[in-house]
Each structure stands twice: as structure tokens, then as C-alpha cells.
């Protein structure tokens, strides 16, 4: 079974903290994605990566950065957490550039207080 | 920019009633995918449609891809409480980048027993 694992299910951080969300996939997928999900807004793409050390901005990259040093790991970084970044964060991966199905992690519910 | 729109946003049905969600893309899609997210869960791939006019069935679920490959629908016959969740459609981004999917905002289905 393909597995996409996010490091935390729930996280509470203080405003201004630097926050790291980790995602690991075990199927040698080339593409990895970070989304945030908010009620009524669906899944919004923050960043994605199609190769090690490669990254592309999604629709809402402001306030976020990413790191992909190894193929299996894609990290989302909140440089200085703010309350408006309280959300559900979902990591996903796909096999290659030809749009096969996306596999999602279980999600991290981040609360910034 | 490219958009995938989905209606309705919410649907409340009595158990046993039918349910349909519609997906409309601003551009022609090479394929369309459907995902289901159970309450508290993460999106899980249901199916991919590739051919113009394609119809696929999974038990009580019927998926259609329009002739112009710009719209799609998911129909559930005789809903059950296990059908509760949010249904997303997604199509590949057409800007030439790698493997990114554009998701609709989803239709949240609730089923009253």
C-alpha cells in the first residue's frame, strides 16, 4: 500500500513561532504537494515539488516555504506562524508527470494561538 | 486562471434518495478524477475518467465525463449513511507544469437515516 505519512495529526503553536510540517512517502513518487483545507474553500495548493530540490509556488505560497532534500520527504515551513494559518494541512504525492491518482496523508490540524 | 467548479456545495438527503454532484472545468481536461473525504479523514481516490463521454460505475456510484471533456458528474443511487463525506473532482493543470491537480471546492453530502 502506498503510504503518505505526516509527522503530526494535531499541532498547537504560538504566533511568531517557526513551524515545520513533515511529510514522507514510501512509494518513490516524483511529485509531492502541500495543500491547506478550510471550510468552504476546498483544497488550496501552497507549494509542490516534482523533483528533489525543485519547488513551485501554488496558489497561496505567502507565509510558507518548502524543502525537499530527499525524494521521499517534503517539508512545509511556516516562517513565522500567524493565527490566519490555523488550518488543516494535507500532503499528497503522485507518481509522475502524467497525472495519476494523488495519495494523501492523514492531515495535520494546526492551531496557531 | 484555470478553474474547476463544483456544485452544489452542500447536499442533505434522506437515506435512500439519490445524489448528484456536478463538476465543470474552464478548460478541456485530459482526464478527471474523483475523490471522497470522510469526516475527519483525508481525500481518497475513487476513479479517473479519460475518454470523452466515458461512463464508469462502482456499485451505486456512476461517474460520467462529458463529451467536450469539460464537465463531469458523480451520481449515487439510493444513498446510505456510509456515503457521508465530501466529494471532490480534480483535473490536471494545463499550464505545462508537472503533475499538479486543480481541485473543485467539493460537495459535502450528509445523509439522514
Coordinates of C-alpha atoms in Angstrom, one line a residue:
Chain A
X1 CA 0.0 0.0 0.0
X2 CA 1.2 3.5 -0.8
X3 CA 1.7 5.4 2.3
X4 CA 2.0 9.1 2.8
X5 CA 2.7 10.0 6.4
X6 CA 2.5 13.4 8.0
X7 CA 4.5 13.9 11.2
X8 CA 1.7 15.2 13.4
X9 CA -2.0 14.8 13.4
X10 CA -2.6 17.8 15.7
X11 CA -0.3 20.7 16.4
X12 CA -0.7 23.8 18.5
X13 CA 1.8 26.6 18.1
X14 CA 2.2 30.2 19.2
X15 CA 2.1 33.2 17.0
X16 CA 5.6 34.0 15.6
X17 CA 6.9 30.5 16.0
X18 CA 8.7 28.8 13.2
X19 CA 6.7 25.6 12.4
X20 CA 7.8 22.6 10.4
X21 CA 5.3 20.1 9.0
X22 CA 6.9 17.0 7.7
X23 CA 5.6 14.6 5.0
X24 CA 7.1 11.3 4.0
X25 CA 6.0 8.9 1.2
X26 CA 7.3 5.4 0.7
X27 CA 6.5 4.7 -3.0
X28 CA 9.3 6.6 -4.7
X29 CA 6.8 9.2 -6.1
X30 CA 8.3 12.1 -8.0
X31 CA 5.7 14.7 -7.2
X32 CA 4.7 16.0 -3.8
X33 CA 2.2 18.6 -2.8
X34 CA 1.2 20.7 0.2
X35 CA -2.4 21.9 0.4
X36 CA -4.4 23.7 3.1
X37 CA -8.1 22.9 3.6
X38 CA -10.5 25.4 5.0
X39 CA -14.3 25.1 5.2
X40 CA -15.9 26.4 2.1
X41 CA -12.6 27.0 0.3
X42 CA -11.7 23.4 -0.7
X43 CA -8.1 22.3 -1.2
X44 CA -5.8 25.2 -2.0
X45 CA -2.3 24.4 -3.2
X46 CA 0.5 26.0 -1.3
X47 CA 3.6 24.5 -2.9
X48 CA 4.6 21.5 -4.9
X49 CA 7.7 19.7 -5.9
X50 CA 8.4 17.5 -8.9
X51 CA 11.9 16.5 -8.0
X52 CA 14.5 16.8 -5.3
X53 CA 15.4 20.4 -4.6
X54 CA 12.8 21.6 -7.1
X55 CA 9.8 23.5 -6.0
X56 CA 7.0 25.6 -7.5
X57 CA 4.6 28.0 -5.9
X58 CA 1.0 27.1 -5.8
X59 CA -2.0 29.4 -5.3
X60 CA -1.2 30.6 -1.8
X61 CA 2.5 30.4 -1.1
X62 CA 2.7 33.6 1.0
X63 CA 4.0 33.0 4.5
X64 CA 5.2 29.5 3.6
X65 CA 8.3 27.8 2.3
X66 CA 9.2 24.3 1.5
X67 CA 12.2 22.0 1.4
X68 CA 12.8 18.8 -0.5
X69 CA 16.2 17.5 0.2
X70 CA 15.3 13.8 -0.3
X71 CA 12.8 12.3 -2.8
X72 CA 10.6 10.8 -0.1
X73 CA 10.4 13.8 2.2
X74 CA 8.7 17.2 1.6
X75 CA 8.6 19.7 4.4
X76 CA 6.4 22.7 4.8
X77 CA 7.7 25.6 6.8
X78 CA 5.8 28.4 8.4
X79 CA 8.4 31.0 8.9
X80 CA 6.5 33.0 11.5
X81 CA 3.2 31.4 12.3
X82 CA 0.1 33.6 12.4
X83 CA -3.4 32.9 13.5
X84 CA -4.7 33.1 9.9
X85 CA -2.6 30.0 9.2
X86 CA -4.7 27.9 11.5
X87 CA -6.0 25.2 9.2
X88 CA -5.9 21.6 8.1
X89 CA -2.7 20.9 6.1
X90 CA -2.7 18.0 3.7
X91 CA 0.3 16.5 2.0
X92 CA -0.1 14.5 -1.2
X93 CA 2.1 12.6 -3.8
X94 CA 1.7 11.3 -7.3
X95 CA 3.9 9.0 -9.3
X96 CA 5.0 11.1 -12.3
X97 CA 4.1 14.0 -14.6
X98 CA 1.2 12.2 -16.3
X99 CA -1.3 12.8 -13.6
X100 CA -2.0 9.5 -11.9
X101 CA -4.0 9.5 -8.7
X102 CA -2.9 11.5 -5.8
X103 CA -2.3 9.8 -2.4
X104 CA -2.9 12.0 0.6
X105 CA -1.5 11.9 4.1
X106 CA -3.8 11.9 7.1
X107 CA -3.6 15.6 7.5
X108 CA -2.2 17.9 10.2
X109 CA -4.6 20.2 12.0
X110 CA -2.6 23.2 13.0
X111 CA -3.8 25.7 15.5
X112 CA -1.9 29.0 16.0
X113 CA -2.7 30.8 19.2
Chain B
X1 CA -6.7 31.2 -14.4
X2 CA -7.8 27.6 -14.8
X3 CA -10.8 26.7 -12.6
X4 CA -12.7 23.7 -11.6
X5 CA -16.1 24.5 -10.3
X6 CA -18.3 22.1 -8.4
X7 CA -22.0 22.3 -7.4
X8 CA -23.7 22.1 -5.1
X9 CA -21.5 23.0 -2.1
X10 CA -23.8 21.1 0.3
X11 CA -26.4 18.4 -0.2
X12 CA -28.6 17.0 2.5
X13 CA -30.6 13.9 1.6
X14 CA -32.7 11.3 3.3
X15 CA -31.3 7.8 3.2
X16 CA -32.4 6.0 0.1
X17 CA -32.6 9.2 -2.0
X18 CA -30.3 9.7 -4.9
X19 CA -27.5 12.3 -5.0
X20 CA -25.6 14.0 -7.8
X21 CA -22.7 16.4 -7.8
X22 CA -21.5 18.3 -10.9
X23 CA -18.1 19.4 -11.9
X24 CA -17.3 22.0 -14.6
X25 CA -13.9 23.0 -15.8
X26 CA -12.9 26.2 -17.5
X27 CA -10.6 24.3 -19.8
X28 CA -10.7 21.0 -21.7
X29 CA -9.3 18.3 -19.4
X30 CA -7.1 15.3 -20.4
X31 CA -8.7 13.4 -17.5
X32 CA -10.8 14.0 -14.5
X33 CA -10.5 12.4 -11.1
X34 CA -12.9 12.0 -8.2
X35 CA -12.0 11.8 -4.5
X36 CA -14.0 11.2 -1.3
X37 CA -13.1 12.6 2.0
X38 CA -14.9 11.1 5.0
X39 CA -15.5 13.4 8.0
X40 CA -12.2 13.7 9.9
X41 CA -10.4 11.9 7.1
X42 CA -8.3 12.7 4.1
X43 CA -9.2 12.6 0.4
X44 CA -9.2 9.2 -1.1
X45 CA -9.1 8.5 -4.8
X46 CA -12.2 7.0 -6.3
X47 CA -11.8 6.9 -10.0
X48 CA -10.3 8.5 -13.1
X49 CA -12.1 9.2 -16.4
X50 CA -10.1 9.7 -19.5
X51 CA -12.3 9.3 -22.6
X52 CA -14.9 11.7 -23.9
X53 CA -18.3 10.6 -22.9
X54 CA -16.9 7.9 -20.6
X55 CA -19.2 6.4 -18.0
X56 CA -17.9 4.2 -15.2
X57 CA -19.8 2.5 -12.4
X58 CA -18.7 1.5 -8.9
X59 CA -21.6 -0.3 -7.3
X60 CA -24.1 2.5 -6.6
X61 CA -21.8 5.3 -7.9
X62 CA -21.9 6.3 -11.5
X63 CA -19.3 8.7 -12.9
X64 CA -19.6 10.5 -16.2
X65 CA -17.2 12.5 -18.3
X66 CA -18.7 15.0 -20.7
X67 CA -18.3 14.8 -24.5
X68 CA -16.4 18.0 -24.5
X69 CA -14.2 16.8 -21.6
X70 CA -15.0 19.9 -19.6
X71 CA -17.6 18.6 -17.2
X72 CA -18.3 15.5 -15.2
X73 CA -20.8 14.2 -12.7
X74 CA -21.0 11.7 -9.9
X75 CA -24.3 10.1 -9.2
X76 CA -25.1 8.0 -6.1
X77 CA -28.2 5.8 -6.3
X78 CA -30.1 5.1 -3.0
X79 CA -27.7 6.8 -0.7
X80 CA -26.6 5.2 2.6
X81 CA -25.1 6.7 5.7
X82 CA -21.7 5.3 4.6
X83 CA -21.8 7.7 1.7
X84 CA -21.5 10.7 4.0
X85 CA -18.5 12.9 3.2
X86 CA -17.1 15.5 0.8
X87 CA -16.7 14.6 -2.8
X88 CA -14.1 16.4 -4.9
X89 CA -13.4 16.4 -8.6
X90 CA -9.9 17.3 -9.9
X91 CA -8.4 17.9 -13.2
X92 CA -4.7 18.3 -14.3
X93 CA -3.4 21.8 -14.5
X94 CA -2.8 22.9 -18.1
X95 CA -0.1 25.4 -17.6
X96 CA 2.5 22.8 -18.5
X97 CA 3.8 22.2 -15.0
X98 CA 4.3 18.8 -13.6
X99 CA 1.6 16.7 -12.2
X100 CA -0.5 19.4 -10.5
X101 CA -4.2 18.8 -10.0
X102 CA -6.8 21.5 -9.8
X103 CA -9.5 20.6 -7.3
X104 CA -13.1 21.7 -7.1
X105 CA -14.3 23.0 -3.8
X106 CA -16.2 19.8 -3.1
X107 CA -19.7 18.8 -2.4
X108 CA -20.4 17.9 1.2
X109 CA -23.0 15.2 1.4
X110 CA -25.0 14.5 4.6
X111 CA -27.4 11.6 4.8
X112 CA -30.2 11.5 7.3
X113 CA -31.1 7.9 8.4

